[in-house]
PDB file of C-alpha atoms in Angstrom:
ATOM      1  CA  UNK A   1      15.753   2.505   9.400  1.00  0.00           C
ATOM      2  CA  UNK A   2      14.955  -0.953   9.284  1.00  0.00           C
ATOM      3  CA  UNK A   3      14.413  -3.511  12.424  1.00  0.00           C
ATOM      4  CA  UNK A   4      14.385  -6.538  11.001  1.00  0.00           C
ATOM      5  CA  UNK A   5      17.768  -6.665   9.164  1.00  0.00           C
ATOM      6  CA  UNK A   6      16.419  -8.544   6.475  1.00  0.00           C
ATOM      7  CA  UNK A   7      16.245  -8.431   2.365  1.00  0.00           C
ATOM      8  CA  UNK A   8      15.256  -5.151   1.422  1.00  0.00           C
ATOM      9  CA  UNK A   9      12.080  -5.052  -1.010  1.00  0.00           C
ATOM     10  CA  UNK A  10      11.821  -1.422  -0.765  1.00  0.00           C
ATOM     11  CA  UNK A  11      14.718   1.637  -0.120  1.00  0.00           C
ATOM     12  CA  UNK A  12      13.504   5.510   0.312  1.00  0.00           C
ATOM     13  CA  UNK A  13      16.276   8.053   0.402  1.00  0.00           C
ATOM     14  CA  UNK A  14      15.992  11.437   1.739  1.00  0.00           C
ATOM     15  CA  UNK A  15      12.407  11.921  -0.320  1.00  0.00           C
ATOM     16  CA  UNK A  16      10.824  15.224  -0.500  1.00  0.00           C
ATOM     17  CA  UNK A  17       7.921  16.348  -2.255  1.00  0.00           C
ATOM     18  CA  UNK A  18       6.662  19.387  -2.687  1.00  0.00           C
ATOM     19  CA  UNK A  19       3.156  20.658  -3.534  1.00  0.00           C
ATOM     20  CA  UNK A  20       3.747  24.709  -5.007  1.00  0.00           C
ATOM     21  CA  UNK A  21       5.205  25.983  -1.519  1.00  0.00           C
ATOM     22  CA  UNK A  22       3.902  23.468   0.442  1.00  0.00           C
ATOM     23  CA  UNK A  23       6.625  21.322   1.433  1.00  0.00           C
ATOM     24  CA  UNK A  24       4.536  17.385   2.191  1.00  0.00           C
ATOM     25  CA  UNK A  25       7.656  15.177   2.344  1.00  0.00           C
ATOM     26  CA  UNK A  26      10.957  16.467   4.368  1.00  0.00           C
ATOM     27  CA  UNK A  27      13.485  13.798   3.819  1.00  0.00           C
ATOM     28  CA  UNK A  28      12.187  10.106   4.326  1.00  0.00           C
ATOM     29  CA  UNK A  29      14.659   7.323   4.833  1.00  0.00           C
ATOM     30  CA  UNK A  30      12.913   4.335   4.880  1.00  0.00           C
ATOM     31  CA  UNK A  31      13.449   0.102   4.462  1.00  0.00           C
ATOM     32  CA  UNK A  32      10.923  -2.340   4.181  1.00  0.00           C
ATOM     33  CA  UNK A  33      12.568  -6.091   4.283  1.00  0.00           C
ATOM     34  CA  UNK A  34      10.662  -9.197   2.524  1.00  0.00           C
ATOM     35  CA  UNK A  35       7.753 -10.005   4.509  1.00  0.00           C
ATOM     36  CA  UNK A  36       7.569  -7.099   6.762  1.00  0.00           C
ATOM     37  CA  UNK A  37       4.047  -5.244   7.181  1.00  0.00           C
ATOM     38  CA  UNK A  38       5.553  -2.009   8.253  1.00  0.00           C
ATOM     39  CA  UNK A  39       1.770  -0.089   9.400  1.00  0.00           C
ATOM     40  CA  UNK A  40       2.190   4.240   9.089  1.00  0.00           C
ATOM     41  CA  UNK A  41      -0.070   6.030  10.796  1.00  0.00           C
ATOM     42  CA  UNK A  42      -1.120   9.727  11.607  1.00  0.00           C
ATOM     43  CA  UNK A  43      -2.612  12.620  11.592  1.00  0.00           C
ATOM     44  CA  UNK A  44      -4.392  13.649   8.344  1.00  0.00           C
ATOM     45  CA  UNK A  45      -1.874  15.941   6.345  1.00  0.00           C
ATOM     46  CA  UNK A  46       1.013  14.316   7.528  1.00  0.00           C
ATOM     47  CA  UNK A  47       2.388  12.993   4.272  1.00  0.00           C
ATOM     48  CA  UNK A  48       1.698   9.279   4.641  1.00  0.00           C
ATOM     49  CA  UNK A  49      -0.663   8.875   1.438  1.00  0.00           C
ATOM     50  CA  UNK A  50       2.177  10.993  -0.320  1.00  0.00           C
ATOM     51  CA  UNK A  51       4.784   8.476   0.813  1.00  0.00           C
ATOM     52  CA  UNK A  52       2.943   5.539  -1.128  1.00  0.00           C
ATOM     53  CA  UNK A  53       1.714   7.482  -3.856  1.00  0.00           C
ATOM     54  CA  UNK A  54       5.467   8.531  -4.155  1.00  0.00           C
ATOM     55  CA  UNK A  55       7.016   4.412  -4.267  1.00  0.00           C
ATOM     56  CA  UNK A  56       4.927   3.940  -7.526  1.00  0.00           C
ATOM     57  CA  UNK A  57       5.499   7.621  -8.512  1.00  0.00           C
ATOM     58  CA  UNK A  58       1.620   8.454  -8.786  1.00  0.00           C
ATOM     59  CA  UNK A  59       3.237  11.345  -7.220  1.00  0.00           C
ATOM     60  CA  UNK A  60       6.395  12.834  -8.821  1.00  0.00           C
ATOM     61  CA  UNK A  61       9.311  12.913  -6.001  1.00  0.00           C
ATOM     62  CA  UNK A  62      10.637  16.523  -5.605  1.00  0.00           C
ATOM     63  CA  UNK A  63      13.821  15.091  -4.383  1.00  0.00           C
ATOM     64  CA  UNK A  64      15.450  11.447  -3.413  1.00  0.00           C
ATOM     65  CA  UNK A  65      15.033   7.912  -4.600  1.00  0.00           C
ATOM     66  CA  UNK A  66      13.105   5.231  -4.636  1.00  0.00           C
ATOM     67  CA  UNK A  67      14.260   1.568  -5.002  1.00  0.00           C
ATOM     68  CA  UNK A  68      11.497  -1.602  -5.275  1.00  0.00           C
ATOM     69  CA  UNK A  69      13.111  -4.888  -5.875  1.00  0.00           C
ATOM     70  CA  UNK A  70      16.120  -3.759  -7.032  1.00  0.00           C
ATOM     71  CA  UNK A  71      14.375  -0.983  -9.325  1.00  0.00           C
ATOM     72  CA  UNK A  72      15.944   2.659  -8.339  1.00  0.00           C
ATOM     73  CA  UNK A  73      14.775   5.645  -9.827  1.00  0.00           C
ATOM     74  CA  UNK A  74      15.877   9.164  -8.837  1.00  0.00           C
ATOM     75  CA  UNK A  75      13.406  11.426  -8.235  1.00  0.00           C
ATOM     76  CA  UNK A  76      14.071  15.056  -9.193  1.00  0.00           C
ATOM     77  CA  UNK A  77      12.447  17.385 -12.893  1.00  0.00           C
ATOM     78  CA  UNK A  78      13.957  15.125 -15.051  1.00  0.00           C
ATOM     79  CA  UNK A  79      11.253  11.981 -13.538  1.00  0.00           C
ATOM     80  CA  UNK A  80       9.468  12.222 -17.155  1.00  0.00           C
ATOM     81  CA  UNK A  81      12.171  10.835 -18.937  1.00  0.00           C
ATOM     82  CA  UNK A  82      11.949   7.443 -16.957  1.00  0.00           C
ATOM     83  CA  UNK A  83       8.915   6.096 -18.345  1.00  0.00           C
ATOM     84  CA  UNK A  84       9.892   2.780 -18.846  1.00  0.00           C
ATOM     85  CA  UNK A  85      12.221   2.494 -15.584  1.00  0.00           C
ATOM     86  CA  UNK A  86       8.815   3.598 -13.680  1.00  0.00           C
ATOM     87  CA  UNK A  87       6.555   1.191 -15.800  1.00  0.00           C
ATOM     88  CA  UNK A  88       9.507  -1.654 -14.963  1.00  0.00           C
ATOM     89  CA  UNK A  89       8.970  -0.293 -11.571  1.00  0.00           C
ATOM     90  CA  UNK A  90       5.314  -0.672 -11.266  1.00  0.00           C
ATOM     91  CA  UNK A  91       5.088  -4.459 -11.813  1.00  0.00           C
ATOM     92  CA  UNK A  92       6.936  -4.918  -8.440  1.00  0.00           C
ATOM     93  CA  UNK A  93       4.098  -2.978  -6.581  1.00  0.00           C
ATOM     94  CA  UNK A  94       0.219  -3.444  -5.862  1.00  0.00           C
ATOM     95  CA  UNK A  95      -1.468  -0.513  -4.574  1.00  0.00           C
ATOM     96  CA  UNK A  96      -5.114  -0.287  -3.027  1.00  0.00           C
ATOM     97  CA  UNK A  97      -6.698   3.000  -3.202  1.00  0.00           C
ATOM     98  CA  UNK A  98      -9.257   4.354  -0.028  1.00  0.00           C
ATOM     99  CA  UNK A  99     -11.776   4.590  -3.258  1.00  0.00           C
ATOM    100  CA  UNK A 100     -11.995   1.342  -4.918  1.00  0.00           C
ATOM    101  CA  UNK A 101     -11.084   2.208  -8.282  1.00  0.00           C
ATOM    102  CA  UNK A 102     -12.696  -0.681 -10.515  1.00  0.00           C
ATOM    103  CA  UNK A 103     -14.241  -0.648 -13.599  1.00  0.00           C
ATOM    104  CA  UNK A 104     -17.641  -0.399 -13.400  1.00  0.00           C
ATOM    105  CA  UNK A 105     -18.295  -2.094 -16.944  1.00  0.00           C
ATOM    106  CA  UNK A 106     -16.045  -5.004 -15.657  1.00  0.00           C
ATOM    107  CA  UNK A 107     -17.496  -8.110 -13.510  1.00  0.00           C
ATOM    108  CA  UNK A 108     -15.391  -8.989 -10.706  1.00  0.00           C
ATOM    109  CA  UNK A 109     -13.162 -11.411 -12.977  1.00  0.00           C
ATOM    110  CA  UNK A 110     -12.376  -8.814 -15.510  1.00  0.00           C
ATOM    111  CA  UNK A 111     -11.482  -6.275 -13.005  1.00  0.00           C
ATOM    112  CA  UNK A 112      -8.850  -8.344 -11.513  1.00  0.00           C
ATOM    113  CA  UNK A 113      -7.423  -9.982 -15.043  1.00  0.00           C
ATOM    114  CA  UNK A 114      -7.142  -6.940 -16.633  1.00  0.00           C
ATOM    115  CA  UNK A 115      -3.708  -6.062 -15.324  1.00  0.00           C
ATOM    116  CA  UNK A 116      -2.068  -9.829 -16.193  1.00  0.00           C
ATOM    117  CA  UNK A 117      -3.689  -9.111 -19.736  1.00  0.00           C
ATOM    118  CA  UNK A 118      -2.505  -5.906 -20.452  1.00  0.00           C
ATOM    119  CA  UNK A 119       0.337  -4.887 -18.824  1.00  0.00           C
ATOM    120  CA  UNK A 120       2.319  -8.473 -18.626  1.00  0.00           C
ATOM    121  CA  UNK A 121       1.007  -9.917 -21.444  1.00  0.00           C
ATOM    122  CA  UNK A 122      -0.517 -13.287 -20.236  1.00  0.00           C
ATOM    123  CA  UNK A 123      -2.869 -14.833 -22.307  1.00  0.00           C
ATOM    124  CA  UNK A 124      -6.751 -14.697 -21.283  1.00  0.00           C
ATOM    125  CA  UNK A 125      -7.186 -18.339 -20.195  1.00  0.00           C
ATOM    126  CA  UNK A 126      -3.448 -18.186 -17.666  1.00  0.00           C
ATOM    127  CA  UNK A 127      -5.084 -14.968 -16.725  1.00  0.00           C
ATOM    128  CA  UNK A 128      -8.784 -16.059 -15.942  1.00  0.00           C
ATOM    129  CA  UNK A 129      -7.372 -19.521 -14.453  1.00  0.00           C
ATOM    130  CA  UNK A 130      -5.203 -16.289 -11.740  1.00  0.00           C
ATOM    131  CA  UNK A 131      -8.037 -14.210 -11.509  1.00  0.00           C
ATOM    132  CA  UNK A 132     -10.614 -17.095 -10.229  1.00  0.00           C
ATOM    133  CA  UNK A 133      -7.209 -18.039  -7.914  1.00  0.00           C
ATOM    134  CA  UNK A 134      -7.044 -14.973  -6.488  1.00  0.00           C
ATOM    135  CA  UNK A 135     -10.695 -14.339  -5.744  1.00  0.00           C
ATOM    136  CA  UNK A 136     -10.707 -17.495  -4.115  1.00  0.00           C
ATOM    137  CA  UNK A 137      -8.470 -16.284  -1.520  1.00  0.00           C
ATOM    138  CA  UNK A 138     -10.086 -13.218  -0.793  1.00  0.00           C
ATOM    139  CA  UNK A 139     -13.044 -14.959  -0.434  1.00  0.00           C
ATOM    140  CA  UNK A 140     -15.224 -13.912  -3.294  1.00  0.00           C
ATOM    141  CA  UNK A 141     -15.611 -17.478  -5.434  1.00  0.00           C
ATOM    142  CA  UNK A 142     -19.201 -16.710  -5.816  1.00  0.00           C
ATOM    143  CA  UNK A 143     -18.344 -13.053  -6.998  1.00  0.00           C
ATOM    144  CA  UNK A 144     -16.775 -13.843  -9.894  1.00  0.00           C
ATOM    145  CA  UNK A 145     -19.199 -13.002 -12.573  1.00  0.00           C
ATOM    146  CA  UNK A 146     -20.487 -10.020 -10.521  1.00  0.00           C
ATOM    147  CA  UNK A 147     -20.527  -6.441 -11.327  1.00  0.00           C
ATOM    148  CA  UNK A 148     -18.812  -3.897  -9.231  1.00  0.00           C
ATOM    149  CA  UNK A 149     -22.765  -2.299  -8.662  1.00  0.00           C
ATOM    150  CA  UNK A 150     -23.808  -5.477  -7.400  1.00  0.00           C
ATOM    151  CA  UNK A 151     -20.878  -6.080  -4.581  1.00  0.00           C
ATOM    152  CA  UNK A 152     -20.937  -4.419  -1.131  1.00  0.00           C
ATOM    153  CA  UNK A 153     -17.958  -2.061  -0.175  1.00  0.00           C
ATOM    154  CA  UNK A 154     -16.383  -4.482   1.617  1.00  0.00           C
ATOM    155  CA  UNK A 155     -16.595  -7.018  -1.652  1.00  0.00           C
ATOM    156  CA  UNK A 156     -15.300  -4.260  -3.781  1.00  0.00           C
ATOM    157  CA  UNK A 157     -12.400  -3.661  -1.879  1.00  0.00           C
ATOM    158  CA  UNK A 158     -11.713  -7.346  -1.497  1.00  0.00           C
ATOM    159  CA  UNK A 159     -11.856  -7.116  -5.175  1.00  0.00           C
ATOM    160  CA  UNK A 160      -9.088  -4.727  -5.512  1.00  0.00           C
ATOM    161  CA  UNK A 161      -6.907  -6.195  -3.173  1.00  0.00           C
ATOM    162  CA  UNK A 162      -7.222  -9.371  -5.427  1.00  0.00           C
ATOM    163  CA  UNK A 163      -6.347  -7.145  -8.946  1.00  0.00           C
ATOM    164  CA  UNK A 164      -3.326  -6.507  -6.629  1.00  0.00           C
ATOM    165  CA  UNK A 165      -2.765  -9.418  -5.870  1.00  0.00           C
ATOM    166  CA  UNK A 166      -2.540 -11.249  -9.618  1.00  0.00           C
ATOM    167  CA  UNK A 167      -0.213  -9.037 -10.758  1.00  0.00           C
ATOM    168  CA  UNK A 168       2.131 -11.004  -8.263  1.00  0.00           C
ATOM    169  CA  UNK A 169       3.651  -8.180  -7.435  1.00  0.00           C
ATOM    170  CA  UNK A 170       6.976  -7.548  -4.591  1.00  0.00           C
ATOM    171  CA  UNK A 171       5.115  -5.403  -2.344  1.00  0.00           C
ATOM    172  CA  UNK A 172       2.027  -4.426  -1.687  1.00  0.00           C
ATOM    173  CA  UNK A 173       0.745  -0.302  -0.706  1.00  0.00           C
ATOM    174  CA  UNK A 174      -2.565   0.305   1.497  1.00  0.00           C
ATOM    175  CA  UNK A 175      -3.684   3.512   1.340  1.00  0.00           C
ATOM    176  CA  UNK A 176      -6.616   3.400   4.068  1.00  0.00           C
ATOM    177  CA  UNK A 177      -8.444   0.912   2.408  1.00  0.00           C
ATOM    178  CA  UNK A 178     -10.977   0.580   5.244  1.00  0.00           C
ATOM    179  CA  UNK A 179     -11.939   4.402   4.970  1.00  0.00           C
ATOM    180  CA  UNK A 180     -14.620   4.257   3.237  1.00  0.00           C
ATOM    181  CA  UNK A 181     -15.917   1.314   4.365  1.00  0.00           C
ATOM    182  CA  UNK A 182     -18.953   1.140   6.622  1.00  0.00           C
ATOM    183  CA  UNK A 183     -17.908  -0.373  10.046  1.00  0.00           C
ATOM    184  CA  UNK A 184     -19.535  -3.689   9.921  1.00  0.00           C
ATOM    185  CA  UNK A 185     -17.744  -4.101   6.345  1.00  0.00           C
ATOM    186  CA  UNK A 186     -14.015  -3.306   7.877  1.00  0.00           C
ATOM    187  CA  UNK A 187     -13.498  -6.558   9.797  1.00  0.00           C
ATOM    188  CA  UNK A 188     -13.774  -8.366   6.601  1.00  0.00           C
ATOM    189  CA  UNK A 189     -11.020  -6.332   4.448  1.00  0.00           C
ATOM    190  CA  UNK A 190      -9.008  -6.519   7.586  1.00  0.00           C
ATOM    191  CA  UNK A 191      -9.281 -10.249   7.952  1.00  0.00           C
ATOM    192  CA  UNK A 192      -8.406 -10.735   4.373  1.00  0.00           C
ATOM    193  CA  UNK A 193      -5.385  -8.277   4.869  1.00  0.00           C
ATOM    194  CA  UNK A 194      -3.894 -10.133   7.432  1.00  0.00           C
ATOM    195  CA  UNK A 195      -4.186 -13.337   5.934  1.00  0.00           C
ATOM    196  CA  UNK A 196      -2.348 -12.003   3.239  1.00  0.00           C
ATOM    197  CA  UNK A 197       0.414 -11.314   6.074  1.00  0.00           C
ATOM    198  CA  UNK A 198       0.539 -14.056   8.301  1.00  0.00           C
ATOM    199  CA  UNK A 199      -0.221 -17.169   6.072  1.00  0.00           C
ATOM    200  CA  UNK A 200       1.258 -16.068   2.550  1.00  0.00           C
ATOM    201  CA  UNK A 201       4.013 -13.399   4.335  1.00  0.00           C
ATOM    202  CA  UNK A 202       3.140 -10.588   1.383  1.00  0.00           C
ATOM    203  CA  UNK A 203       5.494  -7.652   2.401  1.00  0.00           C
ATOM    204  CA  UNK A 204       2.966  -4.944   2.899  1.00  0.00           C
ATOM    205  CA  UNK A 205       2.788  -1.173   3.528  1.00  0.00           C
ATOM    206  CA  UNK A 206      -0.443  -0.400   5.085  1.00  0.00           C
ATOM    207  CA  UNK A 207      -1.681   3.285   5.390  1.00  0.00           C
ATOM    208  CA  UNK A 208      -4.600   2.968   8.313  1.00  0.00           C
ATOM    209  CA  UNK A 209      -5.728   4.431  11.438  1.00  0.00           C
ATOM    210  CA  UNK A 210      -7.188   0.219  12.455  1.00  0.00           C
ATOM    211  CA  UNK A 211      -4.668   0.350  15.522  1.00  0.00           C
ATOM    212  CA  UNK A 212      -5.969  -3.521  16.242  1.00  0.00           C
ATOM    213  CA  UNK A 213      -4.826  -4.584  13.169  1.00  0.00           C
ATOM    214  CA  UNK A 214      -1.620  -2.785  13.414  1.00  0.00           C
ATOM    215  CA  UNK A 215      -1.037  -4.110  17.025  1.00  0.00           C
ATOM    216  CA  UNK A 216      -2.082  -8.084  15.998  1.00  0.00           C
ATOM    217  CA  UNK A 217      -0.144  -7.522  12.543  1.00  0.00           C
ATOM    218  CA  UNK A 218       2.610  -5.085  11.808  1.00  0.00           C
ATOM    219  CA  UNK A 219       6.201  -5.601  12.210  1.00  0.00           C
ATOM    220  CA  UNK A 220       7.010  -2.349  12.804  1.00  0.00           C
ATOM    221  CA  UNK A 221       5.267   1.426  12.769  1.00  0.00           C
ATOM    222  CA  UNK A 222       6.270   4.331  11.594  1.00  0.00           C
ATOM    223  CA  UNK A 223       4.458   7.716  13.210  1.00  0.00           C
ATOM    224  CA  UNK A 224       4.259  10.751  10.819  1.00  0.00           C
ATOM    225  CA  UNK A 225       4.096  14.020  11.935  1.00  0.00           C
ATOM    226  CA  UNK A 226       4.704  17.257   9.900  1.00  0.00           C
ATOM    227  CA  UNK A 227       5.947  15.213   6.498  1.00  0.00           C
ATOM    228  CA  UNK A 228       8.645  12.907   8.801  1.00  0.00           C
ATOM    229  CA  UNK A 229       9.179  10.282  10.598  1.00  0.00           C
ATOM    230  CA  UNK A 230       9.021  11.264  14.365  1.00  0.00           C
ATOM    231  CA  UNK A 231       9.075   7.588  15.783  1.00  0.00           C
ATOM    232  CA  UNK A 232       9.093   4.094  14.605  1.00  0.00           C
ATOM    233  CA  UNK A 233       9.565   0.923  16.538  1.00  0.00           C
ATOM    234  CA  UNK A 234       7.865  -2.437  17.105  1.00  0.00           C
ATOM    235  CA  UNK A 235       3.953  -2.576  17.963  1.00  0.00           C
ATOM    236  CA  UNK A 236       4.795  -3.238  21.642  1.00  0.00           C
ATOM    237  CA  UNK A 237       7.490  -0.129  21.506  1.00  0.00           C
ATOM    238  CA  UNK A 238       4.602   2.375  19.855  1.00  0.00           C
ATOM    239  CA  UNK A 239       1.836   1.275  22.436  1.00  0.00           C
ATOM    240  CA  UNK A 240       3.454   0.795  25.438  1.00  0.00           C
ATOM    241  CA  UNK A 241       6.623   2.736  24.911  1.00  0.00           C
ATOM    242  CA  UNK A 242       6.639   5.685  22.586  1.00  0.00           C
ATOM    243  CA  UNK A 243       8.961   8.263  23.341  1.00  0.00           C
ATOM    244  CA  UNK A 244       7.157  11.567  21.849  1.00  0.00           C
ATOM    245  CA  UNK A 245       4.015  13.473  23.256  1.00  0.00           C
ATOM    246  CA  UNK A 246       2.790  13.628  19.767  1.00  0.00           C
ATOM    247  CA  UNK A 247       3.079   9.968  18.841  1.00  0.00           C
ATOM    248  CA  UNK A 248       0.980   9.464  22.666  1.00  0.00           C
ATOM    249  CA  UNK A 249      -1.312  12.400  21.878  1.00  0.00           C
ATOM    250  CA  UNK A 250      -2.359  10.722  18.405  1.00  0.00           C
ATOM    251  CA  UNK A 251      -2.861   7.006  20.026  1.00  0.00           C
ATOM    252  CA  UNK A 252      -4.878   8.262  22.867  1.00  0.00           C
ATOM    253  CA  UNK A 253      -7.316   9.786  19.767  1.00  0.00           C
ATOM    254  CA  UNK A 254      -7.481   7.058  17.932  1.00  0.00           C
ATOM    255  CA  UNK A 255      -7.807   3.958  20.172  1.00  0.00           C
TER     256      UNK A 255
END
């Protein structure tokens, strides 16, 4: 279900996955319009990193579909003979992992023109001339020749959301990304991440537990509980309204 009513960048459809017998997923429906930062939140086990790791099939889908910008893929034990229509798929989304990810033989610059390079084929200067772009707006212009070692958490992960970022892509997935970041290094990701929102309207999908930053930024919320979606409404429906004990139970933990 979708609030907004708007251009859907991303369609789930009755998605399950399955780990063995452990059933994570139990039939997601889901729309995300352009420009919507739709914030899903918690408790851990509930299947919200397995949603997003599902979208850019990181995670094979048991059952259901996934559609981003007009790519649809059905899930289902034939997934390995889709290669391309997942590759075709991936360009459309940026993920950001809880663990940085970057390539520790890489300064700051390579990390993030890598992806233009390799997997869309631009050539090294259009690439660089991106890369120093997108640092820019992350605020890391004096990172650029830096080495993952030599950046903070908070730097790091400001550097990933910028290798995101250049690959231009139609959404973008948040997997906690503050997680495991010490507190006083949060704020900054956060800030950065809702820039992104507000000022250049990136449609976003943000795994997180930061209830401030879904309160001041999301468009809507989804609450997971036992691999579905128990309740989802606007940030002044989740906090001041929710309907479920669970959905209160959770919020009262967390904020």
């Amino acid at each position: 279900m979708t609030l907004t009513g708007g251009e859907a960048v991303v369609r789930v459809e009755n998605l399950h996955k399955s780990f063995g017998d452990l059933e994570v997923l139990k039939g997601i429906d889901m729309e995300v319009d352009r420009g919507e930062v739709v914030v899903i939140f918690g408790r851990s086990g509930s299947g919200k990193s397995t949603l997003l790791r599902c979208i850019n099939f990181l995670e094979e889908p048991t059952v259901g579909t996934i559609e981003v910008a007009g790519q649809r893929i059905e899930g289902g034990h034939r997934i390995r003979s889709k290669r391309d229509q997942i590759r075709q798929l991936r360009m459309h989304c940026g993920m950001v992992f809880q663990q940085f990810n970057l390539f520790p033989h890489m300064t700051a610059l390579g990390n993030v023109m890598e992806g233009p390079v390799t997997v869309k084929g631009l050539d090294e200067d259009r690439a660089r001339r991106l890369a120093v772009e997108v640092l820019e707006r992350v605020g890391l212009a004096d990172k650029v020749e830096e080495y993952p070692i030599r950046l903070s958490g908070g730097q790091q992960q400001r550097v990933a959301i910028a290798r995101a970022l250049a690959m231009e892509p139609d959404v973008m997935l948040f997997d906690e990304p503050t997680s495991a970041l010490d507190p006083e290094l949060i704020g900054e990701v956060l800030g950065v991440m809702k820039a992104l929102a507000m000022e250049m309207h990136i449609t976003m999908m943000v795994v997180t537990h930061e209830m401030g930053f879904a309160r001041e930024v999301a468009s809507r919320m989804a609450f997971f509980h036992e691999g579905r979606i128990l309740e989802e409404g606007t940030p002044d429906q989740i906090f001041n309204d929710t309907r479920f004990p669970e959905t209160r139970t959770f919020l009262k933990a967390v904020l």
